[in-house]
JSON list of C-alpha atoms in Angstrom, two decimals:
[
{"chain": "F", "resi": 1, "resn": "UNK", "atom": "CA", "xyz": [122.89, 111.18, 89.18]},
{"chain": "F", "resi": 2, "resn": "UNK", "atom": "CA", "xyz": [119.42, 110.87, 91.04]},
{"chain": "F", "resi": 3, "resn": "UNK", "atom": "CA", "xyz": [116.88, 113.83, 90.28]},
{"chain": "F", "resi": 4, "resn": "UNK", "atom": "CA", "xyz": [114.28, 114.86, 92.57]},
{"chain": "F", "resi": 5, "resn": "UNK", "atom": "CA", "xyz": [111.26, 116.39, 90.87]},
{"chain": "F", "resi": 6, "resn": "UNK", "atom": "CA", "xyz": [108.32, 118.17, 92.51]},
{"chain": "F", "resi": 7, "resn": "UNK", "atom": "CA", "xyz": [105.24, 117.23, 90.72]},
{"chain": "F", "resi": 8, "resn": "UNK", "atom": "CA", "xyz": [101.12, 117.08, 91.25]},
{"chain": "F", "resi": 9, "resn": "UNK", "atom": "CA", "xyz": [98.80, 114.31, 90.31]},
{"chain": "F", "resi": 10, "resn": "UNK", "atom": "CA", "xyz": [95.14, 115.86, 90.18]},
{"chain": "F", "resi": 11, "resn": "UNK", "atom": "CA", "xyz": [96.29, 118.42, 92.62]},
{"chain": "F", "resi": 12, "resn": "UNK", "atom": "CA", "xyz": [98.25, 115.68, 95.07]},
{"chain": "F", "resi": 13, "resn": "UNK", "atom": "CA", "xyz": [101.69, 116.87, 95.47]},
{"chain": "F", "resi": 14, "resn": "UNK", "atom": "CA", "xyz": [104.69, 114.47, 95.28]},
{"chain": "F", "resi": 15, "resn": "UNK", "atom": "CA", "xyz": [108.17, 114.20, 94.65]},
{"chain": "F", "resi": 16, "resn": "UNK", "atom": "CA", "xyz": [109.29, 111.66, 91.97]},
{"chain": "F", "resi": 17, "resn": "UNK", "atom": "CA", "xyz": [113.09, 110.36, 92.41]},
{"chain": "F", "resi": 18, "resn": "UNK", "atom": "CA", "xyz": [114.77, 108.70, 89.31]},
{"chain": "F", "resi": 19, "resn": "UNK", "atom": "CA", "xyz": [118.11, 108.44, 87.90]},
{"chain": "F", "resi": 20, "resn": "UNK", "atom": "CA", "xyz": [118.53, 111.28, 85.68]},
{"chain": "F", "resi": 21, "resn": "UNK", "atom": "CA", "xyz": [119.11, 109.33, 82.51]},
{"chain": "F", "resi": 22, "resn": "UNK", "atom": "CA", "xyz": [116.31, 106.93, 83.17]},
{"chain": "F", "resi": 23, "resn": "UNK", "atom": "CA", "xyz": [113.58, 109.85, 83.34]},
{"chain": "F", "resi": 24, "resn": "UNK", "atom": "CA", "xyz": [111.81, 108.58, 79.82]},
{"chain": "F", "resi": 25, "resn": "UNK", "atom": "CA", "xyz": [112.29, 104.95, 80.28]},
{"chain": "F", "resi": 26, "resn": "UNK", "atom": "CA", "xyz": [109.61, 102.43, 81.55]},
{"chain": "F", "resi": 27, "resn": "UNK", "atom": "CA", "xyz": [110.63, 101.21, 85.01]},
{"chain": "F", "resi": 28, "resn": "UNK", "atom": "CA", "xyz": [109.06, 99.37, 88.01]},
{"chain": "F", "resi": 29, "resn": "UNK", "atom": "CA", "xyz": [107.14, 102.23, 90.28]},
{"chain": "F", "resi": 30, "resn": "UNK", "atom": "CA", "xyz": [107.73, 102.28, 93.79]},
{"chain": "F", "resi": 31, "resn": "UNK", "atom": "CA", "xyz": [105.15, 104.45, 96.15]},
{"chain": "F", "resi": 32, "resn": "UNK", "atom": "CA", "xyz": [106.70, 105.48, 99.43]},
{"chain": "F", "resi": 33, "resn": "UNK", "atom": "CA", "xyz": [104.65, 106.95, 102.20]},
{"chain": "F", "resi": 34, "resn": "UNK", "atom": "CA", "xyz": [106.08, 108.73, 105.06]},
{"chain": "F", "resi": 35, "resn": "UNK", "atom": "CA", "xyz": [105.43, 108.57, 108.76]},
{"chain": "F", "resi": 36, "resn": "UNK", "atom": "CA", "xyz": [102.68, 110.64, 111.27]},
{"chain": "F", "resi": 37, "resn": "UNK", "atom": "CA", "xyz": [103.52, 114.51, 111.76]},
{"chain": "F", "resi": 38, "resn": "UNK", "atom": "CA", "xyz": [105.92, 114.09, 108.85]},
{"chain": "F", "resi": 39, "resn": "UNK", "atom": "CA", "xyz": [106.18, 114.99, 105.05]},
{"chain": "F", "resi": 40, "resn": "UNK", "atom": "CA", "xyz": [107.37, 113.42, 101.44]},
{"chain": "F", "resi": 41, "resn": "UNK", "atom": "CA", "xyz": [110.64, 115.53, 102.09]},
{"chain": "F", "resi": 42, "resn": "UNK", "atom": "CA", "xyz": [111.69, 113.56, 105.46]},
{"chain": "F", "resi": 43, "resn": "UNK", "atom": "CA", "xyz": [112.20, 110.64, 103.19]},
{"chain": "F", "resi": 44, "resn": "UNK", "atom": "CA", "xyz": [114.37, 111.58, 100.78]},
{"chain": "F", "resi": 45, "resn": "UNK", "atom": "CA", "xyz": [117.09, 109.26, 102.20]},
{"chain": "F", "resi": 46, "resn": "UNK", "atom": "CA", "xyz": [114.85, 105.97, 101.48]},
{"chain": "F", "resi": 47, "resn": "UNK", "atom": "CA", "xyz": [113.68, 107.61, 98.44]},
{"chain": "F", "resi": 48, "resn": "UNK", "atom": "CA", "xyz": [117.31, 108.18, 97.29]},
{"chain": "F", "resi": 49, "resn": "UNK", "atom": "CA", "xyz": [118.28, 104.76, 97.98]},
{"chain": "F", "resi": 50, "resn": "UNK", "atom": "CA", "xyz": [115.55, 102.92, 96.03]},
{"chain": "F", "resi": 51, "resn": "UNK", "atom": "CA", "xyz": [116.03, 105.22, 93.02]},
{"chain": "F", "resi": 52, "resn": "UNK", "atom": "CA", "xyz": [119.60, 104.07, 93.05]},
{"chain": "F", "resi": 53, "resn": "UNK", "atom": "CA", "xyz": [118.51, 100.69, 92.28]},
{"chain": "F", "resi": 54, "resn": "UNK", "atom": "CA", "xyz": [117.15, 101.92, 89.05]},
{"chain": "F", "resi": 55, "resn": "UNK", "atom": "CA", "xyz": [113.23, 102.44, 90.38]},
{"chain": "F", "resi": 56, "resn": "UNK", "atom": "CA", "xyz": [111.06, 105.31, 89.71]},
{"chain": "F", "resi": 57, "resn": "UNK", "atom": "CA", "xyz": [109.82, 106.46, 93.05]},
{"chain": "F", "resi": 58, "resn": "UNK", "atom": "CA", "xyz": [106.81, 108.69, 94.08]},
{"chain": "F", "resi": 59, "resn": "UNK", "atom": "CA", "xyz": [106.54, 110.07, 97.56]},
{"chain": "F", "resi": 60, "resn": "UNK", "atom": "CA", "xyz": [103.31, 111.89, 98.16]},
{"chain": "F", "resi": 61, "resn": "UNK", "atom": "CA", "xyz": [102.32, 113.94, 101.01]},
{"chain": "F", "resi": 62, "resn": "UNK", "atom": "CA", "xyz": [99.30, 112.49, 103.20]},
{"chain": "F", "resi": 63, "resn": "UNK", "atom": "CA", "xyz": [96.18, 114.17, 103.76]},
{"chain": "F", "resi": 64, "resn": "UNK", "atom": "CA", "xyz": [96.83, 116.94, 106.68]},
{"chain": "F", "resi": 65, "resn": "UNK", "atom": "CA", "xyz": [100.68, 116.72, 106.04]},
{"chain": "F", "resi": 66, "resn": "UNK", "atom": "CA", "xyz": [103.26, 118.68, 104.33]},
{"chain": "F", "resi": 67, "resn": "UNK", "atom": "CA", "xyz": [101.73, 120.44, 101.50]},
{"chain": "F", "resi": 68, "resn": "UNK", "atom": "CA", "xyz": [98.48, 119.32, 102.50]},
{"chain": "F", "resi": 69, "resn": "UNK", "atom": "CA", "xyz": [98.47, 120.77, 106.06]},
{"chain": "F", "resi": 70, "resn": "UNK", "atom": "CA", "xyz": [95.69, 122.10, 107.65]},
{"chain": "F", "resi": 71, "resn": "UNK", "atom": "CA", "xyz": [97.25, 123.24, 110.93]},
{"chain": "F", "resi": 72, "resn": "UNK", "atom": "CA", "xyz": [99.62, 121.21, 112.96]},
{"chain": "F", "resi": 73, "resn": "UNK", "atom": "CA", "xyz": [99.02, 117.37, 112.11]},
{"chain": "F", "resi": 74, "resn": "UNK", "atom": "CA", "xyz": [98.88, 116.37, 115.64]},
{"chain": "F", "resi": 75, "resn": "UNK", "atom": "CA", "xyz": [95.79, 118.40, 115.66]},
{"chain": "F", "resi": 76, "resn": "UNK", "atom": "CA", "xyz": [93.96, 115.64, 113.15]},
{"chain": "F", "resi": 77, "resn": "UNK", "atom": "CA", "xyz": [95.12, 112.38, 115.74]},
{"chain": "F", "resi": 78, "resn": "UNK", "atom": "CA", "xyz": [91.08, 111.53, 115.56]},
{"chain": "F", "resi": 79, "resn": "UNK", "atom": "CA", "xyz": [91.43, 111.61, 111.78]},
{"chain": "F", "resi": 80, "resn": "UNK", "atom": "CA", "xyz": [94.64, 109.21, 111.87]},
{"chain": "F", "resi": 81, "resn": "UNK", "atom": "CA", "xyz": [92.85, 106.51, 109.91]},
{"chain": "F", "resi": 82, "resn": "UNK", "atom": "CA", "xyz": [90.71, 108.39, 107.82]},
{"chain": "F", "resi": 83, "resn": "UNK", "atom": "CA", "xyz": [94.27, 109.97, 106.41]},
{"chain": "F", "resi": 84, "resn": "UNK", "atom": "CA", "xyz": [95.36, 106.18, 105.76]},
{"chain": "F", "resi": 85, "resn": "UNK", "atom": "CA", "xyz": [92.33, 105.36, 104.04]},
{"chain": "F", "resi": 86, "resn": "UNK", "atom": "CA", "xyz": [92.72, 108.74, 101.92]},
{"chain": "F", "resi": 87, "resn": "UNK", "atom": "CA", "xyz": [96.11, 107.28, 100.79]},
{"chain": "F", "resi": 88, "resn": "UNK", "atom": "CA", "xyz": [94.37, 104.18, 100.01]},
{"chain": "F", "resi": 89, "resn": "UNK", "atom": "CA", "xyz": [92.04, 105.97, 98.30]},
{"chain": "F", "resi": 90, "resn": "UNK", "atom": "CA", "xyz": [94.60, 108.10, 96.22]},
{"chain": "F", "resi": 91, "resn": "UNK", "atom": "CA", "xyz": [96.91, 105.43, 95.65]},
{"chain": "F", "resi": 92, "resn": "UNK", "atom": "CA", "xyz": [95.59, 104.23, 92.07]},
{"chain": "F", "resi": 93, "resn": "UNK", "atom": "CA", "xyz": [95.74, 107.78, 90.67]},
{"chain": "F", "resi": 94, "resn": "UNK", "atom": "CA", "xyz": [99.60, 107.71, 90.75]},
{"chain": "F", "resi": 95, "resn": "UNK", "atom": "CA", "xyz": [99.83, 104.18, 89.13]},
{"chain": "F", "resi": 96, "resn": "UNK", "atom": "CA", "xyz": [97.33, 105.53, 86.20]},
{"chain": "F", "resi": 97, "resn": "UNK", "atom": "CA", "xyz": [99.36, 108.44, 85.83]},
{"chain": "F", "resi": 98, "resn": "UNK", "atom": "CA", "xyz": [102.55, 106.67, 85.08]},
{"chain": "F", "resi": 99, "resn": "UNK", "atom": "CA", "xyz": [100.73, 103.99, 83.38]},
{"chain": "F", "resi": 100, "resn": "UNK", "atom": "CA", "xyz": [99.18, 106.33, 80.82]},
{"chain": "F", "resi": 101, "resn": "UNK", "atom": "CA", "xyz": [102.72, 107.60, 79.95]},
{"chain": "F", "resi": 102, "resn": "UNK", "atom": "CA", "xyz": [103.81, 104.19, 79.20]},
{"chain": "F", "resi": 103, "resn": "UNK", "atom": "CA", "xyz": [106.34, 104.46, 82.08]},
{"chain": "F", "resi": 104, "resn": "UNK", "atom": "CA", "xyz": [105.83, 101.83, 84.32]},
{"chain": "F", "resi": 105, "resn": "UNK", "atom": "CA", "xyz": [107.78, 98.43, 83.39]},
{"chain": "F", "resi": 106, "resn": "UNK", "atom": "CA", "xyz": [104.65, 96.05, 82.59]},
{"chain": "F", "resi": 107, "resn": "UNK", "atom": "CA", "xyz": [102.81, 96.04, 85.93]},
{"chain": "F", "resi": 108, "resn": "UNK", "atom": "CA", "xyz": [105.31, 96.22, 88.12]},
{"chain": "F", "resi": 109, "resn": "UNK", "atom": "CA", "xyz": [104.12, 98.17, 90.99]},
{"chain": "F", "resi": 110, "resn": "UNK", "atom": "CA", "xyz": [105.39, 98.35, 94.57]},
{"chain": "F", "resi": 111, "resn": "UNK", "atom": "CA", "xyz": [104.88, 99.98, 97.80]},
{"chain": "F", "resi": 112, "resn": "UNK", "atom": "CA", "xyz": [107.09, 101.05, 100.78]},
{"chain": "F", "resi": 113, "resn": "UNK", "atom": "CA", "xyz": [106.51, 103.19, 103.70]},
{"chain": "F", "resi": 114, "resn": "UNK", "atom": "CA", "xyz": [107.78, 103.91, 107.51]},
{"chain": "F", "resi": 115, "resn": "UNK", "atom": "CA", "xyz": [105.49, 104.52, 110.55]},
{"chain": "F", "resi": 116, "resn": "UNK", "atom": "CA", "xyz": [101.76, 105.80, 109.41]},
{"chain": "F", "resi": 117, "resn": "UNK", "atom": "CA", "xyz": [103.42, 105.10, 105.93]},
{"chain": "F", "resi": 118, "resn": "UNK", "atom": "CA", "xyz": [104.30, 101.47, 106.93]},
{"chain": "F", "resi": 119, "resn": "UNK", "atom": "CA", "xyz": [100.68, 100.66, 107.95]},
{"chain": "F", "resi": 120, "resn": "UNK", "atom": "CA", "xyz": [99.57, 102.43, 105.03]},
{"chain": "F", "resi": 121, "resn": "UNK", "atom": "CA", "xyz": [101.71, 99.82, 102.86]},
{"chain": "F", "resi": 122, "resn": "UNK", "atom": "CA", "xyz": [99.96, 96.88, 104.70]},
{"chain": "F", "resi": 123, "resn": "UNK", "atom": "CA", "xyz": [96.31, 98.53, 103.93]},
{"chain": "F", "resi": 124, "resn": "UNK", "atom": "CA", "xyz": [97.56, 98.82, 100.28]},
{"chain": "F", "resi": 125, "resn": "UNK", "atom": "CA", "xyz": [98.81, 95.23, 100.13]},
{"chain": "F", "resi": 126, "resn": "UNK", "atom": "CA", "xyz": [95.63, 93.88, 101.55]},
{"chain": "F", "resi": 127, "resn": "UNK", "atom": "CA", "xyz": [93.26, 96.07, 99.24]},
{"chain": "F", "resi": 128, "resn": "UNK", "atom": "CA", "xyz": [95.02, 95.85, 95.84]},
{"chain": "F", "resi": 129, "resn": "UNK", "atom": "CA", "xyz": [96.02, 92.32, 94.82]},
{"chain": "F", "resi": 130, "resn": "UNK", "atom": "CA", "xyz": [97.73, 93.68, 91.70]},
{"chain": "F", "resi": 131, "resn": "UNK", "atom": "CA", "xyz": [100.81, 95.16, 93.82]},
{"chain": "F", "resi": 132, "resn": "UNK", "atom": "CA", "xyz": [103.85, 92.89, 93.28]},
{"chain": "F", "resi": 133, "resn": "UNK", "atom": "CA", "xyz": [105.50, 93.33, 96.44]},
{"chain": "F", "resi": 134, "resn": "UNK", "atom": "CA", "xyz": [106.06, 95.70, 99.66]},
{"chain": "F", "resi": 135, "resn": "UNK", "atom": "CA", "xyz": [108.33, 96.62, 102.40]},
{"chain": "F", "resi": 136, "resn": "UNK", "atom": "CA", "xyz": [106.72, 98.01, 105.91]},
{"chain": "F", "resi": 137, "resn": "UNK", "atom": "CA", "xyz": [109.40, 99.85, 108.05]},
{"chain": "F", "resi": 138, "resn": "UNK", "atom": "CA", "xyz": [108.05, 100.05, 111.59]},
{"chain": "F", "resi": 139, "resn": "UNK", "atom": "CA", "xyz": [104.48, 99.80, 111.05]},
{"chain": "F", "resi": 140, "resn": "UNK", "atom": "CA", "xyz": [101.67, 97.50, 111.79]},
{"chain": "F", "resi": 141, "resn": "UNK", "atom": "CA", "xyz": [99.54, 94.64, 109.77]},
{"chain": "F", "resi": 142, "resn": "UNK", "atom": "CA", "xyz": [97.45, 94.89, 112.74]},
{"chain": "F", "resi": 143, "resn": "UNK", "atom": "CA", "xyz": [95.66, 98.07, 112.34]},
{"chain": "F", "resi": 144, "resn": "UNK", "atom": "CA", "xyz": [92.12, 96.85, 114.21]},
{"chain": "F", "resi": 145, "resn": "UNK", "atom": "CA", "xyz": [94.46, 95.86, 117.29]},
{"chain": "F", "resi": 146, "resn": "UNK", "atom": "CA", "xyz": [96.50, 99.32, 117.07]},
{"chain": "F", "resi": 147, "resn": "UNK", "atom": "CA", "xyz": [93.40, 101.36, 116.56]},
{"chain": "F", "resi": 148, "resn": "UNK", "atom": "CA", "xyz": [92.46, 99.88, 119.93]},
{"chain": "F", "resi": 149, "resn": "UNK", "atom": "CA", "xyz": [95.63, 101.04, 121.73]},
{"chain": "F", "resi": 150, "resn": "UNK", "atom": "CA", "xyz": [95.80, 104.67, 120.26]},
{"chain": "F", "resi": 151, "resn": "UNK", "atom": "CA", "xyz": [92.31, 105.26, 120.98]},
{"chain": "F", "resi": 152, "resn": "UNK", "atom": "CA", "xyz": [92.80, 104.16, 124.79]},
{"chain": "F", "resi": 153, "resn": "UNK", "atom": "CA", "xyz": [95.82, 106.58, 124.97]},
{"chain": "F", "resi": 154, "resn": "UNK", "atom": "CA", "xyz": [94.60, 109.66, 123.31]},
{"chain": "F", "resi": 155, "resn": "UNK", "atom": "CA", "xyz": [94.20, 112.81, 125.76]},
{"chain": "F", "resi": 156, "resn": "UNK", "atom": "CA", "xyz": [90.84, 113.64, 126.51]},
{"chain": "F", "resi": 157, "resn": "UNK", "atom": "CA", "xyz": [89.19, 110.64, 124.63]},
{"chain": "F", "resi": 158, "resn": "UNK", "atom": "CA", "xyz": [86.74, 110.40, 127.65]},
{"chain": "F", "resi": 159, "resn": "UNK", "atom": "CA", "xyz": [84.89, 113.90, 126.14]},
{"chain": "F", "resi": 160, "resn": "UNK", "atom": "CA", "xyz": [84.79, 112.75, 122.21]},
{"chain": "F", "resi": 161, "resn": "UNK", "atom": "CA", "xyz": [81.47, 111.11, 121.36]},
{"chain": "F", "resi": 162, "resn": "UNK", "atom": "CA", "xyz": [81.48, 107.48, 121.02]},
{"chain": "F", "resi": 163, "resn": "UNK", "atom": "CA", "xyz": [79.84, 107.82, 117.86]},
{"chain": "F", "resi": 164, "resn": "UNK", "atom": "CA", "xyz": [82.47, 109.80, 116.30]},
{"chain": "F", "resi": 165, "resn": "UNK", "atom": "CA", "xyz": [85.04, 107.40, 117.41]},
{"chain": "F", "resi": 166, "resn": "UNK", "atom": "CA", "xyz": [83.00, 104.56, 115.61]},
{"chain": "F", "resi": 167, "resn": "UNK", "atom": "CA", "xyz": [82.71, 106.35, 112.49]},
{"chain": "F", "resi": 168, "resn": "UNK", "atom": "CA", "xyz": [86.54, 107.05, 112.38]},
{"chain": "F", "resi": 169, "resn": "UNK", "atom": "CA", "xyz": [87.60, 103.40, 112.81]},
{"chain": "F", "resi": 170, "resn": "UNK", "atom": "CA", "xyz": [84.68, 102.09, 110.48]},
{"chain": "F", "resi": 171, "resn": "UNK", "atom": "CA", "xyz": [86.13, 99.82, 107.79]},
{"chain": "F", "resi": 172, "resn": "UNK", "atom": "CA", "xyz": [89.51, 99.08, 109.36]},
{"chain": "F", "resi": 173, "resn": "UNK", "atom": "CA", "xyz": [88.35, 95.38, 109.28]},
{"chain": "F", "resi": 174, "resn": "UNK", "atom": "CA", "xyz": [88.63, 95.56, 105.19]},
{"chain": "F", "resi": 175, "resn": "UNK", "atom": "CA", "xyz": [92.10, 97.11, 105.28]},
{"chain": "F", "resi": 176, "resn": "UNK", "atom": "CA", "xyz": [93.54, 94.79, 108.47]},
{"chain": "F", "resi": 177, "resn": "UNK", "atom": "CA", "xyz": [96.01, 92.39, 106.78]},
{"chain": "F", "resi": 178, "resn": "UNK", "atom": "CA", "xyz": [95.87, 90.18, 109.97]},
{"chain": "F", "resi": 179, "resn": "UNK", "atom": "CA", "xyz": [92.24, 89.51, 109.26]},
{"chain": "F", "resi": 180, "resn": "UNK", "atom": "CA", "xyz": [92.64, 88.87, 105.43]},
{"chain": "F", "resi": 181, "resn": "UNK", "atom": "CA", "xyz": [96.02, 87.12, 105.52]},
{"chain": "F", "resi": 182, "resn": "UNK", "atom": "CA", "xyz": [95.28, 84.87, 102.75]},
{"chain": "F", "resi": 183, "resn": "UNK", "atom": "CA", "xyz": [95.47, 88.47, 100.32]},
{"chain": "F", "resi": 184, "resn": "UNK", "atom": "CA", "xyz": [99.11, 88.21, 100.74]},
{"chain": "F", "resi": 185, "resn": "UNK", "atom": "CA", "xyz": [98.86, 85.53, 98.37]},
{"chain": "F", "resi": 186, "resn": "UNK", "atom": "CA", "xyz": [102.53, 84.37, 98.12]},
{"chain": "F", "resi": 187, "resn": "UNK", "atom": "CA", "xyz": [103.17, 87.94, 97.18]},
{"chain": "F", "resi": 188, "resn": "UNK", "atom": "CA", "xyz": [107.03, 89.22, 98.56]},
{"chain": "F", "resi": 189, "resn": "UNK", "atom": "CA", "xyz": [106.56, 91.51, 101.79]},
{"chain": "F", "resi": 190, "resn": "UNK", "atom": "CA", "xyz": [109.23, 92.54, 104.17]},
{"chain": "F", "resi": 191, "resn": "UNK", "atom": "CA", "xyz": [108.96, 93.77, 107.49]},
{"chain": "F", "resi": 192, "resn": "UNK", "atom": "CA", "xyz": [111.35, 95.57, 109.62]},
{"chain": "F", "resi": 193, "resn": "UNK", "atom": "CA", "xyz": [110.83, 96.63, 113.56]},
{"chain": "F", "resi": 194, "resn": "UNK", "atom": "CA", "xyz": [112.74, 97.80, 116.52]},
{"chain": "F", "resi": 195, "resn": "UNK", "atom": "CA", "xyz": [111.81, 95.72, 119.96]},
{"chain": "F", "resi": 196, "resn": "UNK", "atom": "CA", "xyz": [112.03, 98.99, 121.71]},
{"chain": "F", "resi": 197, "resn": "UNK", "atom": "CA", "xyz": [109.59, 101.19, 119.41]},
{"chain": "F", "resi": 198, "resn": "UNK", "atom": "CA", "xyz": [107.31, 103.31, 121.84]},
{"chain": "F", "resi": 199, "resn": "UNK", "atom": "CA", "xyz": [104.92, 104.47, 118.68]},
{"chain": "F", "resi": 200, "resn": "UNK", "atom": "CA", "xyz": [104.08, 101.59, 117.03]},
{"chain": "F", "resi": 201, "resn": "UNK", "atom": "CA", "xyz": [104.18, 98.05, 118.91]},
{"chain": "F", "resi": 202, "resn": "UNK", "atom": "CA", "xyz": [106.84, 95.66, 117.84]},
{"chain": "F", "resi": 203, "resn": "UNK", "atom": "CA", "xyz": [104.84, 92.80, 119.58]},
{"chain": "F", "resi": 204, "resn": "UNK", "atom": "CA", "xyz": [101.96, 93.28, 117.17]},
{"chain": "F", "resi": 205, "resn": "UNK", "atom": "CA", "xyz": [104.45, 92.80, 113.94]},
{"chain": "F", "resi": 206, "resn": "UNK", "atom": "CA", "xyz": [106.24, 89.95, 115.56]},
{"chain": "F", "resi": 207, "resn": "UNK", "atom": "CA", "xyz": [103.02, 88.07, 116.45]},
{"chain": "F", "resi": 208, "resn": "UNK", "atom": "CA", "xyz": [101.67, 88.44, 113.36]},
{"chain": "F", "resi": 209, "resn": "UNK", "atom": "CA", "xyz": [104.74, 87.05, 111.73]},
{"chain": "F", "resi": 210, "resn": "UNK", "atom": "CA", "xyz": [104.92, 84.32, 113.76]},
{"chain": "F", "resi": 211, "resn": "UNK", "atom": "CA", "xyz": [101.36, 83.09, 113.16]},
{"chain": "F", "resi": 212, "resn": "UNK", "atom": "CA", "xyz": [102.02, 83.34, 109.47]},
{"chain": "F", "resi": 213, "resn": "UNK", "atom": "CA", "xyz": [104.90, 81.14, 109.62]},
{"chain": "F", "resi": 214, "resn": "UNK", "atom": "CA", "xyz": [104.87, 77.94, 107.39]},
{"chain": "F", "resi": 215, "resn": "UNK", "atom": "CA", "xyz": [101.58, 79.19, 105.40]},
{"chain": "F", "resi": 216, "resn": "UNK", "atom": "CA", "xyz": [101.54, 78.92, 101.80]},
{"chain": "F", "resi": 217, "resn": "UNK", "atom": "CA", "xyz": [100.22, 82.26, 100.87]},
{"chain": "F", "resi": 218, "resn": "UNK", "atom": "CA", "xyz": [103.28, 83.76, 103.27]},
{"chain": "F", "resi": 219, "resn": "UNK", "atom": "CA", "xyz": [105.98, 82.07, 102.02]},
{"chain": "F", "resi": 220, "resn": "UNK", "atom": "CA", "xyz": [107.83, 85.18, 100.51]},
{"chain": "F", "resi": 221, "resn": "UNK", "atom": "CA", "xyz": [107.23, 87.06, 103.81]},
{"chain": "F", "resi": 222, "resn": "UNK", "atom": "CA", "xyz": [110.62, 88.14, 105.60]},
{"chain": "F", "resi": 223, "resn": "UNK", "atom": "CA", "xyz": [111.06, 90.23, 108.83]},
{"chain": "F", "resi": 224, "resn": "UNK", "atom": "CA", "xyz": [114.33, 91.83, 110.49]},
{"chain": "F", "resi": 225, "resn": "UNK", "atom": "CA", "xyz": [114.14, 92.55, 114.03]},
{"chain": "F", "resi": 226, "resn": "UNK", "atom": "CA", "xyz": [116.32, 95.25, 115.22]},
{"chain": "F", "resi": 227, "resn": "UNK", "atom": "CA", "xyz": [117.04, 94.72, 119.08]},
{"chain": "F", "resi": 228, "resn": "UNK", "atom": "CA", "xyz": [116.82, 97.80, 121.38]},
{"chain": "F", "resi": 229, "resn": "UNK", "atom": "CA", "xyz": [115.98, 99.96, 118.46]},
{"chain": "F", "resi": 230, "resn": "UNK", "atom": "CA", "xyz": [113.47, 102.67, 118.70]},
{"chain": "F", "resi": 231, "resn": "UNK", "atom": "CA", "xyz": [111.11, 104.61, 116.57]},
{"chain": "F", "resi": 232, "resn": "UNK", "atom": "CA", "xyz": [113.86, 105.71, 113.91]},
{"chain": "F", "resi": 233, "resn": "UNK", "atom": "CA", "xyz": [114.78, 104.31, 110.70]},
{"chain": "F", "resi": 234, "resn": "UNK", "atom": "CA", "xyz": [118.55, 103.63, 110.20]},
{"chain": "F", "resi": 235, "resn": "UNK", "atom": "CA", "xyz": [120.18, 103.94, 107.34]},
{"chain": "F", "resi": 236, "resn": "UNK", "atom": "CA", "xyz": [121.48, 100.15, 107.31]},
{"chain": "F", "resi": 237, "resn": "UNK", "atom": "CA", "xyz": [117.55, 99.65, 107.43]},
{"chain": "F", "resi": 238, "resn": "UNK", "atom": "CA", "xyz": [117.02, 101.53, 104.79]},
{"chain": "F", "resi": 239, "resn": "UNK", "atom": "CA", "xyz": [119.74, 99.89, 102.38]},
{"chain": "F", "resi": 240, "resn": "UNK", "atom": "CA", "xyz": [118.28, 96.64, 103.36]},
{"chain": "F", "resi": 241, "resn": "UNK", "atom": "CA", "xyz": [114.74, 97.90, 102.30]},
{"chain": "F", "resi": 242, "resn": "UNK", "atom": "CA", "xyz": [116.31, 99.11, 98.78]},
{"chain": "F", "resi": 243, "resn": "UNK", "atom": "CA", "xyz": [118.08, 95.69, 98.45]},
{"chain": "F", "resi": 244, "resn": "UNK", "atom": "CA", "xyz": [114.64, 94.19, 98.79]},
{"chain": "F", "resi": 245, "resn": "UNK", "atom": "CA", "xyz": [113.32, 95.82, 96.09]},
{"chain": "F", "resi": 246, "resn": "UNK", "atom": "CA", "xyz": [115.85, 95.27, 94.06]},
{"chain": "F", "resi": 247, "resn": "UNK", "atom": "CA", "xyz": [115.72, 91.11, 94.89]},
{"chain": "F", "resi": 248, "resn": "UNK", "atom": "CA", "xyz": [111.91, 91.20, 94.26]},
{"chain": "F", "resi": 249, "resn": "UNK", "atom": "CA", "xyz": [112.13, 92.69, 90.49]},
{"chain": "F", "resi": 250, "resn": "UNK", "atom": "CA", "xyz": [115.10, 90.89, 89.54]},
{"chain": "F", "resi": 251, "resn": "UNK", "atom": "CA", "xyz": [112.87, 87.48, 90.00]}
]
């Protein structure tokens, strides 16, 4: 039986999913991030499938989402990258919370996420070398290139001061996996993307994956492509993700 428990970490709301009989055990910790305009509850299927594999799953609400909403998330489009950067800043707090309680199996910490959460995963994997493995669903390892696409397509962007745009995009180079490829450092990383994704371009992820083939730092990077799939994660892909985490931690 999987328990779903609402908790807070330094005022940050999150859900913990775990098998009932393993609540007090030291287990690998997997932090899973939801997508743009979503909330932690939207990804209970993903959290459930991961928890079924014997892991402790933490699912936070991102800034301006879920219990942290400040009006509709759409009102914060220009703060999209600030939201991701906030998740990067907050991530170690969740790890420390469980480490201090002795509830993490060694240093086995991983991350997963979809859409905006997938972008967050790639950024976290780039910033924190101690994350063991990761799965990115319909996100992108190319935030700088993706940011340019988003900015060019925002309604009314011509009325937004350029200084504000530059301020919001400052620092993306540091979290851009495509610009810091060696930081993958041989760690297991899996991408999934559908070719018909109209939200986060498939082409960016595929181009990155193709470019790192044969590199030693990318020897454990894999990718699944689903022809014709749009911006929606299927149950089959969710199971594949959970299987990936089980495979990674079995080694």
